[in-house]
XYZ file of N, CA and C in Angstrom:
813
model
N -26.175 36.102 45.923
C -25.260 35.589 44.899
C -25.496 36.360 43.601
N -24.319 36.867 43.314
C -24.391 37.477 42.161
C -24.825 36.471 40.622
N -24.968 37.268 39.414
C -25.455 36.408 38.287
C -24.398 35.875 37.771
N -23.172 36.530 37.864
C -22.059 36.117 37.525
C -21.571 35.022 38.200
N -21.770 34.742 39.434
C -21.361 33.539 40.101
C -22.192 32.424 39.988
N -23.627 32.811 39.935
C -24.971 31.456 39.494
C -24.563 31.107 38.416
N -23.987 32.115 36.828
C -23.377 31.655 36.002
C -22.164 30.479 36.105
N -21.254 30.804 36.652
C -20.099 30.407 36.797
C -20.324 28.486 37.515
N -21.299 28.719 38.756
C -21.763 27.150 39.085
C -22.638 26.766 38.400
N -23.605 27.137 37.387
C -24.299 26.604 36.274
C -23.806 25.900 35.541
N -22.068 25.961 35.301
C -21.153 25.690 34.211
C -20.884 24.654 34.944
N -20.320 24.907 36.281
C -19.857 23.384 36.805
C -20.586 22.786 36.568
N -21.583 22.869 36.824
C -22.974 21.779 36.815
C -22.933 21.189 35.917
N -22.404 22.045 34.661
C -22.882 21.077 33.236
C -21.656 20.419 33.313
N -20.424 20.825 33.842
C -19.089 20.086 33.491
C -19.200 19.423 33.734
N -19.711 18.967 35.449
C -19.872 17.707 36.191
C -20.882 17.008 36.339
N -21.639 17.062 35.279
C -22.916 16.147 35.095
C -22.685 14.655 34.082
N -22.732 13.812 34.914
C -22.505 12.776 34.099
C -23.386 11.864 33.140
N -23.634 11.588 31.747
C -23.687 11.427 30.672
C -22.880 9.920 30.373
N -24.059 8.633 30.524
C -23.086 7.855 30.345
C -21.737 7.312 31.121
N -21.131 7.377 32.169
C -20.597 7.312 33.362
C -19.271 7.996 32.909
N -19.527 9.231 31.971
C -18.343 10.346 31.893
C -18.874 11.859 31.889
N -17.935 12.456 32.696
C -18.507 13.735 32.831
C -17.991 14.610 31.260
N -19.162 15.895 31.516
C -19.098 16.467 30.198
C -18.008 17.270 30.158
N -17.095 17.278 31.147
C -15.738 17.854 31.189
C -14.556 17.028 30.404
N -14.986 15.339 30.974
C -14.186 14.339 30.619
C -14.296 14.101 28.961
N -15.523 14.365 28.255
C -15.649 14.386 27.071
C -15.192 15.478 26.302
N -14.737 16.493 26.586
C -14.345 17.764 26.684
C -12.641 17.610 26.171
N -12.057 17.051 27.018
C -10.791 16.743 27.475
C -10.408 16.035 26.221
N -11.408 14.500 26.242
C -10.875 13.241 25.190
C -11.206 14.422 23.883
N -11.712 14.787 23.633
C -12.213 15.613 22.516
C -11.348 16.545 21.963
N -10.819 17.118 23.008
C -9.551 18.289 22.859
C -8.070 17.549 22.287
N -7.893 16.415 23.274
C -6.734 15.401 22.999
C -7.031 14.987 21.486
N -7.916 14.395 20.747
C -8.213 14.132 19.531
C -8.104 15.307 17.954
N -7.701 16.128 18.854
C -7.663 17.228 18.372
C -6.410 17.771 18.166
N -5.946 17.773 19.583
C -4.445 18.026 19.586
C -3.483 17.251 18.789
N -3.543 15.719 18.691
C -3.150 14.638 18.276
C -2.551 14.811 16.800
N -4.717 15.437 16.391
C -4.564 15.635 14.923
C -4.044 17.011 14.128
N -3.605 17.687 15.013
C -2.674 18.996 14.833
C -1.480 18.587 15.038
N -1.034 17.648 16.002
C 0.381 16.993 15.998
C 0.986 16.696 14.762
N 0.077 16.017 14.436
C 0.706 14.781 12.759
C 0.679 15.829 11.865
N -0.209 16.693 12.130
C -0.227 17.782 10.758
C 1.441 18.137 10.533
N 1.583 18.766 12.480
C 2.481 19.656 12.458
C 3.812 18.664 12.025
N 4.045 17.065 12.318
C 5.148 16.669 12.291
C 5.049 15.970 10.492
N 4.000 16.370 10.246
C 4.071 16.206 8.408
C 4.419 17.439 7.934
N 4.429 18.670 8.113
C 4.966 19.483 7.878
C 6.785 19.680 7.853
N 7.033 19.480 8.938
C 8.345 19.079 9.462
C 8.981 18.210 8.610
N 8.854 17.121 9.262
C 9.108 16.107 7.529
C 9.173 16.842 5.928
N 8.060 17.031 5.845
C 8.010 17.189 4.569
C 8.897 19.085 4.293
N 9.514 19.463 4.834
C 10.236 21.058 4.995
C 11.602 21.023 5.835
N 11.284 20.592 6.674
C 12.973 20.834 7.504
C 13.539 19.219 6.986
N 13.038 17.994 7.633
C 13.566 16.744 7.390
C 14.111 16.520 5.514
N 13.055 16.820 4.745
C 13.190 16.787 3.607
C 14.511 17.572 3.367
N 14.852 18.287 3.396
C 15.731 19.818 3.605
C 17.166 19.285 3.331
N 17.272 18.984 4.901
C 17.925 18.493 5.089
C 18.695 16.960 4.576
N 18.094 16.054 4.262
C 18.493 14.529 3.111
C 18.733 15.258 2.269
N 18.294 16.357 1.284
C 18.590 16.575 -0.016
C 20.293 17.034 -0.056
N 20.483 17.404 1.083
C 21.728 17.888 1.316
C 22.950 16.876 1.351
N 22.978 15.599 1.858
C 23.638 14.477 1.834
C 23.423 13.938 0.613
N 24.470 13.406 0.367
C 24.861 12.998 -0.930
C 24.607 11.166 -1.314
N 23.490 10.901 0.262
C 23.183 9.567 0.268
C 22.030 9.656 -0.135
N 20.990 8.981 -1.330
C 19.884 9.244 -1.810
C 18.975 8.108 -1.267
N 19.389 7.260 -0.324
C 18.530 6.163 0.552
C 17.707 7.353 1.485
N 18.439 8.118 2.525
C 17.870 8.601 2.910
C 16.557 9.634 2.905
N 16.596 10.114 1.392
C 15.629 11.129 0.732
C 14.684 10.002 0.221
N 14.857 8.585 0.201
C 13.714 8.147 -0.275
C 12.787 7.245 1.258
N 13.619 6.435 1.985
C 13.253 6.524 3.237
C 12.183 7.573 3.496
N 12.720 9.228 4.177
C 12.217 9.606 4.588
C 10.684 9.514 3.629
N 10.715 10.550 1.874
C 9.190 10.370 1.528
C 8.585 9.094 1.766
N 9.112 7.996 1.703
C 8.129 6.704 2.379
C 7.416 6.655 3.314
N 8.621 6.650 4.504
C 7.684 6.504 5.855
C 7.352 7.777 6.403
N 6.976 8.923 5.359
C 6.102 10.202 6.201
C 4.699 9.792 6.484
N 4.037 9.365 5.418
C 2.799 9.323 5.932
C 2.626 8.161 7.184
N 2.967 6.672 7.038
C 2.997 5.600 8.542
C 3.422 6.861 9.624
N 4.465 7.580 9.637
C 4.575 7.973 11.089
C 3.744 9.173 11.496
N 3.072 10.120 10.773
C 2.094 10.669 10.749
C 0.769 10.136 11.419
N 0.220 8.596 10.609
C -1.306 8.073 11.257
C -0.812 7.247 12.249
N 0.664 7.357 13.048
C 0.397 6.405 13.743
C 0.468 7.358 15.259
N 1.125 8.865 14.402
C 0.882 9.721 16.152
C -1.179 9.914 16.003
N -1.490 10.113 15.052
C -2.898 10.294 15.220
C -3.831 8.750 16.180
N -3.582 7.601 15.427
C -3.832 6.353 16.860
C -3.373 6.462 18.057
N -2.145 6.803 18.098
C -1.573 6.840 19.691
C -2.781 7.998 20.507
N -2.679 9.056 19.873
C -3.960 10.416 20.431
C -5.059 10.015 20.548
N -5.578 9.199 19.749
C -6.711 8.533 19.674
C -6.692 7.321 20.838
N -6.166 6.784 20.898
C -5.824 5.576 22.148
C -5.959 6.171 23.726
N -4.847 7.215 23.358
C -4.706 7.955 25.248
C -6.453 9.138 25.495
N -7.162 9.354 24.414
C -8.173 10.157 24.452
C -9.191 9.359 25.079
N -8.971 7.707 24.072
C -10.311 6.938 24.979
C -10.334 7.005 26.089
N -9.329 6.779 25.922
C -8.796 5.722 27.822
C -8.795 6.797 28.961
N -9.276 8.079 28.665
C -9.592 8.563 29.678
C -11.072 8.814 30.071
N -11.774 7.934 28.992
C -13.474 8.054 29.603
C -13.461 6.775 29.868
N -14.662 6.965 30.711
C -15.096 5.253 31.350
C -16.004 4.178 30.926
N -15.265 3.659 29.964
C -16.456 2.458 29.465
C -16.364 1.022 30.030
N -17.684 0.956 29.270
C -17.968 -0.672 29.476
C -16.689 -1.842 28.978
N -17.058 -2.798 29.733
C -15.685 -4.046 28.963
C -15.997 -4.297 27.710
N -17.075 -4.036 27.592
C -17.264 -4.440 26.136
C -17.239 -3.394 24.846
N -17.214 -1.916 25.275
C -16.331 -1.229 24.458
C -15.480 -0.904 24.717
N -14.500 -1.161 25.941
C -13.303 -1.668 26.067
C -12.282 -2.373 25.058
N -12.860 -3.601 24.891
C -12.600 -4.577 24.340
C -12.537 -4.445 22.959
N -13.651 -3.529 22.506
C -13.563 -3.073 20.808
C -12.800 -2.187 20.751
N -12.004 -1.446 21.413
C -11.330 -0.068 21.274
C -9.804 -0.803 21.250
N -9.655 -1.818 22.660
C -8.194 -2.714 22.384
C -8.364 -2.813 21.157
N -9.183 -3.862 20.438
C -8.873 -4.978 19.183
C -8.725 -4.153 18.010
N -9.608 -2.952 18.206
C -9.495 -1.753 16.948
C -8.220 -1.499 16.882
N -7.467 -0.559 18.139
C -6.274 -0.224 18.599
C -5.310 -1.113 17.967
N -5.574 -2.347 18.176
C -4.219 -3.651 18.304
C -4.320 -4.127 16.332
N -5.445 -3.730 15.946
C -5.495 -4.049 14.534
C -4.764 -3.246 13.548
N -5.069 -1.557 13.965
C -4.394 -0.787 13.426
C -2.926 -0.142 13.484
N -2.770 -0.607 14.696
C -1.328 -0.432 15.056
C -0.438 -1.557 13.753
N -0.691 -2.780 14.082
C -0.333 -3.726 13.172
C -0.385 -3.413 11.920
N -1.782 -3.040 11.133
C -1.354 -2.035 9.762
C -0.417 -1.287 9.909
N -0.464 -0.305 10.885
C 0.521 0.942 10.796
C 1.776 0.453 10.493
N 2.074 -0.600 11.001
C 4.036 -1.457 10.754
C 3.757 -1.801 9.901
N 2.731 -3.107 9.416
C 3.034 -3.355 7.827
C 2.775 -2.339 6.906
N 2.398 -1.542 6.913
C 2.485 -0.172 5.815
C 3.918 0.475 5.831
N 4.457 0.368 6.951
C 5.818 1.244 7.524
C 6.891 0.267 6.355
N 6.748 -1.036 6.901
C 7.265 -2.320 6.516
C 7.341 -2.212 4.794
N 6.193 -1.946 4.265
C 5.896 -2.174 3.244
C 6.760 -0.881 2.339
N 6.402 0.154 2.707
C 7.391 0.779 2.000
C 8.499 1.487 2.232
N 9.218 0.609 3.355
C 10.319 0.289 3.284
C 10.951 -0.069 1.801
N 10.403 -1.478 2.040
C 10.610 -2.523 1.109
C 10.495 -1.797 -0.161
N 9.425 -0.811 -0.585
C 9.610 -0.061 -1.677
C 10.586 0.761 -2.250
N 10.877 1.511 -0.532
C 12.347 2.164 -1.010
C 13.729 1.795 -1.333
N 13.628 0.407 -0.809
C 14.689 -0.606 -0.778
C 14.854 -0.814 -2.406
N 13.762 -1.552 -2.777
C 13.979 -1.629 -3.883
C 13.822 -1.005 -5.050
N 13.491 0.501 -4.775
C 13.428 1.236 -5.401
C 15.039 1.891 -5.878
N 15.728 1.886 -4.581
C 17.143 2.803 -4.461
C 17.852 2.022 -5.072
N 18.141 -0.029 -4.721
C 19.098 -0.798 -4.953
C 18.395 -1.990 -6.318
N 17.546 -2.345 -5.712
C 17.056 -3.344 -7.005
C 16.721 -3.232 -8.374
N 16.171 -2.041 -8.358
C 15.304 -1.381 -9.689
C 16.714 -0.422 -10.706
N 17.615 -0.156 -10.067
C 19.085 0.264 -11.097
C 19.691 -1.082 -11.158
N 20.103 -2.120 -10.438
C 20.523 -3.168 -11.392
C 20.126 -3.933 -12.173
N 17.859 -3.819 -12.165
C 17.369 -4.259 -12.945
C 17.605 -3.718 -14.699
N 17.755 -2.545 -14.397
C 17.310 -1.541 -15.404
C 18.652 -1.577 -16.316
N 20.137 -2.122 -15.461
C 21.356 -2.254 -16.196
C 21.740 -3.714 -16.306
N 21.032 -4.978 -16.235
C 20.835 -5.549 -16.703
C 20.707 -5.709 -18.023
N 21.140 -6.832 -18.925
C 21.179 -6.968 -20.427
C 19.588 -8.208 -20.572
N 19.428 -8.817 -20.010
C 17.857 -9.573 -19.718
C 16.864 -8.695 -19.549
N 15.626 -8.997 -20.120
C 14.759 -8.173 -20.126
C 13.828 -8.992 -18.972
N 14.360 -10.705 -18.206
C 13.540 -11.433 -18.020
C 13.070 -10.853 -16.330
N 14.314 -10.094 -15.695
C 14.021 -9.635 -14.608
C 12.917 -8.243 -15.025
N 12.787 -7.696 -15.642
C 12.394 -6.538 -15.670
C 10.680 -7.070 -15.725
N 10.587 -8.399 -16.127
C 8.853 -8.623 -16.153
C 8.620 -9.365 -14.474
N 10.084 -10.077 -14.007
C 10.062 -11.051 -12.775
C 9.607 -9.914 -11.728
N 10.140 -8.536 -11.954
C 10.263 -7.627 -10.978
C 9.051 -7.405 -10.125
N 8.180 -6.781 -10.950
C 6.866 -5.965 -10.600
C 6.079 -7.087 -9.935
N 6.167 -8.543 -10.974
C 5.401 -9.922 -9.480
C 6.139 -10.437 -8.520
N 7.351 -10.032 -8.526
C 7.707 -10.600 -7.067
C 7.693 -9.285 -6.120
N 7.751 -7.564 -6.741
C 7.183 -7.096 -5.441
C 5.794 -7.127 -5.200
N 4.668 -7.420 -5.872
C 3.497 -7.669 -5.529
C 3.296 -8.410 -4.597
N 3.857 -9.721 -5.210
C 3.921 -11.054 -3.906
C 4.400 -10.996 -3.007
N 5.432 -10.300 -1.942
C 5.922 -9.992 -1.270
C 4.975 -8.713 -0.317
N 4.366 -8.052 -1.057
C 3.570 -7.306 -0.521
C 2.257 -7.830 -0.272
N 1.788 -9.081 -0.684
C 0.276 -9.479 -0.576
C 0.832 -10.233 0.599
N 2.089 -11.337 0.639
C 2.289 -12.097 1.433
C 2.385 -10.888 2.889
N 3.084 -10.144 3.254
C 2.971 -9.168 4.519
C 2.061 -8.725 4.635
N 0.933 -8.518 3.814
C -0.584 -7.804 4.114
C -1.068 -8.892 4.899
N -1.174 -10.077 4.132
C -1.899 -11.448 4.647
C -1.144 -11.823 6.296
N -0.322 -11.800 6.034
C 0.330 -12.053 7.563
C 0.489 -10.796 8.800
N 0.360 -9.628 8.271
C 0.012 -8.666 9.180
C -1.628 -8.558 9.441
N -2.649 -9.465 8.641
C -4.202 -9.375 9.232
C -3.818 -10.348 10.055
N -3.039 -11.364 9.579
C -3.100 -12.785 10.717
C -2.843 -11.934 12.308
N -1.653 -11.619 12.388
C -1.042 -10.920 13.169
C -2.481 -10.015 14.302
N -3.046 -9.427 13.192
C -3.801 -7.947 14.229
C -5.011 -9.134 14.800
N -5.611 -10.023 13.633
C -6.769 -10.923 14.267
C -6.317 -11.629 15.513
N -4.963 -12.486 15.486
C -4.354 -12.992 16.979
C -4.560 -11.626 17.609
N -3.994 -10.404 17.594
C -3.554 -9.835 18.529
C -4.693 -9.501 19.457
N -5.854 -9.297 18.030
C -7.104 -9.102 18.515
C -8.010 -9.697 19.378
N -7.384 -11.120 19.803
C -8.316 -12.213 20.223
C -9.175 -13.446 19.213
N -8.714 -13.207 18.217
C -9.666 -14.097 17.122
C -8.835 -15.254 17.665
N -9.729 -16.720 17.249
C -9.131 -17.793 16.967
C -7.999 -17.877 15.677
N -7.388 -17.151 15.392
C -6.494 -17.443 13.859
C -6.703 -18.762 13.125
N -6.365 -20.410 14.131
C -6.492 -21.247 13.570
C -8.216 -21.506 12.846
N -8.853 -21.053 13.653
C -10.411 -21.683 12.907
C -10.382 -20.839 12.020
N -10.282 -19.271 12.019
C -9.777 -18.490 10.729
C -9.203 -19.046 9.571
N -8.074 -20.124 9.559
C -7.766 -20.194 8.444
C -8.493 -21.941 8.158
N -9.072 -22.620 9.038
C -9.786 -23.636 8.924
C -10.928 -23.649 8.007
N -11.415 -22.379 8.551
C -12.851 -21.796 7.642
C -12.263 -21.367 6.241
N -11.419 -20.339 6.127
C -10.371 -20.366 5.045
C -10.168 -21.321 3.963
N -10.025 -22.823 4.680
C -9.424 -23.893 4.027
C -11.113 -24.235 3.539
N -11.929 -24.609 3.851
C -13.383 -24.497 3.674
C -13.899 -23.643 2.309
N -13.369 -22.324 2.733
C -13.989 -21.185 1.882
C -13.346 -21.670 0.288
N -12.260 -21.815 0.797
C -11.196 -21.397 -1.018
C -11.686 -22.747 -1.641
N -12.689 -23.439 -2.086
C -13.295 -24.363 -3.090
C -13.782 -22.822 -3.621
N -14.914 -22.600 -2.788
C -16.058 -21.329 -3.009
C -15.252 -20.400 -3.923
N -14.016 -19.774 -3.041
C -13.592 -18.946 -3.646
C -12.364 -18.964 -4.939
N -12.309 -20.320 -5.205
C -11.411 -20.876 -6.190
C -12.368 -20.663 -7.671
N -13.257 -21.086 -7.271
C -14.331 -21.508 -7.895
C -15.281 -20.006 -9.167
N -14.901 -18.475 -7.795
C -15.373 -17.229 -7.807
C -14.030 -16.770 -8.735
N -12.834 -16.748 -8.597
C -11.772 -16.452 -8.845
C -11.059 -17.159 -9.926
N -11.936 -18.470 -10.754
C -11.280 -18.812 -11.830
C -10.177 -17.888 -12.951
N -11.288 -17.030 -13.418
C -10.659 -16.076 -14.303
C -9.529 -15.358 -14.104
N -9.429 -15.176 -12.437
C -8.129 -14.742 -11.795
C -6.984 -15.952 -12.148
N -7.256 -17.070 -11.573
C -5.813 -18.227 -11.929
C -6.021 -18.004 -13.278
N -7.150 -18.151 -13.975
C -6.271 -18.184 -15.812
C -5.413 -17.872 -15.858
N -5.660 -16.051 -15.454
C -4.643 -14.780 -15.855
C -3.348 -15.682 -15.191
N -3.637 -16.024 -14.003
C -1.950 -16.268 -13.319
C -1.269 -16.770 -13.814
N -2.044 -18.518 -14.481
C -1.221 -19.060 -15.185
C -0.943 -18.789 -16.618
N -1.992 -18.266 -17.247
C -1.333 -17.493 -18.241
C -0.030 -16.694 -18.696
N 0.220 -16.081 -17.109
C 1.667 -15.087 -16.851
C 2.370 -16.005 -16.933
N 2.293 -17.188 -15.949
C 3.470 -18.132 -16.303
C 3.677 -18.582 -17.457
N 2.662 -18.749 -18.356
C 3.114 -19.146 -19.465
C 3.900 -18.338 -20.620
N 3.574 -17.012 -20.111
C 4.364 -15.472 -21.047
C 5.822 -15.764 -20.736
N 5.699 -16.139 -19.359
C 6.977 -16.079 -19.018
C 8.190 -17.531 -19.529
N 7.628 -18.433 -19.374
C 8.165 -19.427 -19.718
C 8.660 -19.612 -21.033
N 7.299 -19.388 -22.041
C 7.381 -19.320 -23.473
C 8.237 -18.239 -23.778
N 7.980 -16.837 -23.425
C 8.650 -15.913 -23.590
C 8.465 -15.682 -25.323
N 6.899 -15.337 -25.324
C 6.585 -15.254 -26.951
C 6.931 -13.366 -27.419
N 7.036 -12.922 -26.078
C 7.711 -11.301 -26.489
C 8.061 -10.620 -24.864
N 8.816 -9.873 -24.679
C 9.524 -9.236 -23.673
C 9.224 -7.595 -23.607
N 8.947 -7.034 -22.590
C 8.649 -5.719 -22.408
C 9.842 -4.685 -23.403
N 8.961 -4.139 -24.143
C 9.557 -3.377 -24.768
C 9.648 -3.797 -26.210
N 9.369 -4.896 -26.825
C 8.811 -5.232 -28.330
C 7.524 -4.923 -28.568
N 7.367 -5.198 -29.899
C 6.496 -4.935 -30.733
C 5.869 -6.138 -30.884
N 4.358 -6.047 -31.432
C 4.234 -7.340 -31.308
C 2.196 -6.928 -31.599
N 1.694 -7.894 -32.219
C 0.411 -8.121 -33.026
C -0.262 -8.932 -32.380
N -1.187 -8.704 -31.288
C -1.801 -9.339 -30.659
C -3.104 -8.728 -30.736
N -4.341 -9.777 -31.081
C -5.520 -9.580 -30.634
C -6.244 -8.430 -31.483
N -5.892 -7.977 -32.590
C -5.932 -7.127 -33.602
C -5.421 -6.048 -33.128
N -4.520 -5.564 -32.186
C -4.091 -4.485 -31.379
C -2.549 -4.538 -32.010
N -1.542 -3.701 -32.647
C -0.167 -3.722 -32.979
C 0.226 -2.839 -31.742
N 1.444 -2.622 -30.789
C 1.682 -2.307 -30.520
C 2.882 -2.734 -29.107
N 3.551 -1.700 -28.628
C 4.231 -2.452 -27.854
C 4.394 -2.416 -26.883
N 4.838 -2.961 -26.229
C 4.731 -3.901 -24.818
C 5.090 -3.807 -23.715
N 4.271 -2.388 -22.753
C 4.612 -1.604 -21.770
C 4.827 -2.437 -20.350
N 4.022 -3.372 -20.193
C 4.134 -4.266 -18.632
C 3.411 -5.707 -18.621
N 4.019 -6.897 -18.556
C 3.395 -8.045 -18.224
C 3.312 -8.236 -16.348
N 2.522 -7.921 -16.162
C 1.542 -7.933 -15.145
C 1.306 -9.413 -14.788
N 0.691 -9.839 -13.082
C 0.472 -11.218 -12.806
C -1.198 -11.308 -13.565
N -2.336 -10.192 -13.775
C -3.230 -10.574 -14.282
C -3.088 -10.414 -15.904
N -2.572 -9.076 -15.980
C -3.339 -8.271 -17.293
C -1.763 -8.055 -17.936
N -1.216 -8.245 -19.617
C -0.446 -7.479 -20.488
C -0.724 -5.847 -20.932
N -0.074 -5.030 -20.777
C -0.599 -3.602 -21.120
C 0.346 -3.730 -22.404
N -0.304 -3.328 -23.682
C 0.418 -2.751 -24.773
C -0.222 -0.913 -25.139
N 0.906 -0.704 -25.437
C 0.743 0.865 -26.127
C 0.709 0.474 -27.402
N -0.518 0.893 -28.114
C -0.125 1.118 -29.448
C 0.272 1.789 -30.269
N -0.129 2.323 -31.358
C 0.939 2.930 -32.227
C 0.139 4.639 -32.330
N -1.091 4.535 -31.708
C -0.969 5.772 -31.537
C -1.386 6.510 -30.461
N -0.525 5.667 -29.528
C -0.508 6.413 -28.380
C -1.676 5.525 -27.157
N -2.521 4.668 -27.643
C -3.395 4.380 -26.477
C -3.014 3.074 -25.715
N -3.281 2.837 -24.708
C -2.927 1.745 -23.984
C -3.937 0.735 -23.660
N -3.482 -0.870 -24.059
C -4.906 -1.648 -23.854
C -4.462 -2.605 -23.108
N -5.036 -3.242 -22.344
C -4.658 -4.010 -21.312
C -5.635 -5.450 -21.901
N -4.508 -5.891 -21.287
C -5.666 -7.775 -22.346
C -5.139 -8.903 -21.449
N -6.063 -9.703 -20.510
C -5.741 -10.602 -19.668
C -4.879 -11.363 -20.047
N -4.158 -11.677 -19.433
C -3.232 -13.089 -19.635
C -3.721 -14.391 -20.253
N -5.000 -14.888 -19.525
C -5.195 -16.089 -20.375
C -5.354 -16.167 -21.690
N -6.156 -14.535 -22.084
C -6.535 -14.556 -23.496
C -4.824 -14.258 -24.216
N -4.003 -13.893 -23.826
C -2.960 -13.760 -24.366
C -2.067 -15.360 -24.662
N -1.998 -16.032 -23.547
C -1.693 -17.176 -23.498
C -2.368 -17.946 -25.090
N -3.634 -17.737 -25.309
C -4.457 -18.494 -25.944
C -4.165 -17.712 -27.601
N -3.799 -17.191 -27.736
C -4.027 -16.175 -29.078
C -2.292 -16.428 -29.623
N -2.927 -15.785 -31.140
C -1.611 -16.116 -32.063
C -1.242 -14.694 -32.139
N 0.615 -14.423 -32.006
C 1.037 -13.912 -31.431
C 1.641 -13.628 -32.283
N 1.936 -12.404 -32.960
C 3.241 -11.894 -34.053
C 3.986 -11.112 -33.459
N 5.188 -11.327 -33.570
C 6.580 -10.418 -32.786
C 7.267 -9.704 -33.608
N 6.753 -9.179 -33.776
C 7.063 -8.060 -34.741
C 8.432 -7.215 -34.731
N 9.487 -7.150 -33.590
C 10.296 -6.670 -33.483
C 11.420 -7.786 -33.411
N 10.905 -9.359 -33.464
C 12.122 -10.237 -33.776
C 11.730 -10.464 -35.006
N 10.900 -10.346 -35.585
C 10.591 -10.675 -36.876
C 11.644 -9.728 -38.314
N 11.394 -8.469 -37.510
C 12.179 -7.357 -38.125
C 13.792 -7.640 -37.925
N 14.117 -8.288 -36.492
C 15.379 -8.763 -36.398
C 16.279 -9.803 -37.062
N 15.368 -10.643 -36.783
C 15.320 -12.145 -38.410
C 15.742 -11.328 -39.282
N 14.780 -10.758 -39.986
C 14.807 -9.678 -41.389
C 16.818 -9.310 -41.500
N 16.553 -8.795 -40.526
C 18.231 -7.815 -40.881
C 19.113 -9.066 -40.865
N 19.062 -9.718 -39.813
C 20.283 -10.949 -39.681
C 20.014 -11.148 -41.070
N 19.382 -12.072 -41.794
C 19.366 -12.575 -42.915
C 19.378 -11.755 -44.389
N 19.267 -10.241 -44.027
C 19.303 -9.823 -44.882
C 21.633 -9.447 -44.765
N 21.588 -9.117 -43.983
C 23.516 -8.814 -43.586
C 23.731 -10.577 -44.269
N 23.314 -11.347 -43.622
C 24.013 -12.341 -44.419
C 24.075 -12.522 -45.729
N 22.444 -12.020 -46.773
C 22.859 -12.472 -48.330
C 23.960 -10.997 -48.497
């Protein structure tokens, strides 16, 4: 036997030597597939982002150009799981990393839609909601806006973990039993959080100034870039931006400086 051929079955040997009840060929293979997968998504993010892109800019429908930048990246990590899924499943494990590879699998898939889901919903209301906000004569939607897409997005996060934990095998109900248990604890950890919340409600209700006035808060003059469900951001006057929780805003004396100036003129046109 030549050296070239002792070579050549040396190699089998190592291919077909098993390691764990997979051969080093079979690890070879899943390894290559994980690979391929992740050259896939490259290649179909490329695509997207060059021919697909390309092409929307060309139609005179601007849903579609925002669609597509949304859901490039979800359909990207979700060919990389699928590669990742068919790579396991061709080595031979135990049920019990079996079982972690399903629930992993079945968890992230479920992100992958609510992320898909989610900015959807961004583009949605990015294309249709956010121009009739903006031509609106109320300034009251323009603060309602930014917390009801938050809330809408915490509520689908929360219900897409529910979702992957069922899918996963968890009990869900003792999940949220323990849940019901926890939130004293975590009510308790999170005070400063409800201040802020209800604080917002109270910006909102009172309505002691509206995005885009002026206004003397907290020894800070300046005006009034975003009321937020925790935090108010004001810009001030030269240029810096300070963010000041809600409750403390709620609680503090408040000069409005841009109805104040408005007062001013009305009453001054009248003498």
């Amino acid at each position: 036997m030549s050296s070239y051929e002792s070579g050549i079955d040396m190699f089998e040997d190592i291919l077909t030597k098993t390691y764990y009840g997979n051969t080093i060929g079979a690890y070879m293979l899943a390894f290559l597939l994980i690979i391929a997968s992740v050259v896939l998504a490259r290649v179909a993010y490329w695509v997207i982002g060059h021919v697909v892109k390309r092409f929307t800019r060309k139609t005179k429908n601007r849903m579609d150009d925002i669609l597509v930048d949304m859901l490039e990246e979800p359909v990207v990590f979700a060919i990389v799981i699928i590669g990742i899924w068919f790579s396991l499943e061709l080595l031979h494990t135990s049920d019990t990393a079996q079982t972690v590879i399903a629930n992993a699998y079945y968890i992230l898939i479920v992100f992958d839609v609510a992320w898909f889901i989610s900015r959807i919903l961004d583009a949605l209301i990015r294309r249709y909601v956010e121009p009739m906000v903006m031509h609106s004569k109320s300034k009251l939607d323009d603060q309602l806006l930014p917390i009801i897409q938050k809330g809408m997005k915490i509520a689908l996060w929360v219900m897409a973990l529910l979702i992957a934990l069922n899918n996963a095998g968890y009990n869900v109900g003792a999940v949220l039993a323990s849940l019901g248990i926890g939130s004293i604890a975590f009510a308790m950890a999170a005070k400063d959080t409800i201040a802020n919340l209800f604080g917002s409600f109270t910006i909102f209700v009172d309505k002691p100034f509206t995005v885009g006035e002026r206004v003397l808060l907290s020894g800070h003059d300046g005006f009034v870039r975003e009321i937020g469900v925790r935090s108010t951001r004001l810009e001030t006057l030269n240029g810096r931006m300070v963010t000041l929780p809600n409750s403390q805003v709620a609680n503090e004396c408040i000069e409005n400086i841009s109805s104040d100036a408005a007062s001013h003129g009305e009453r001054s046109e009248g003498w």
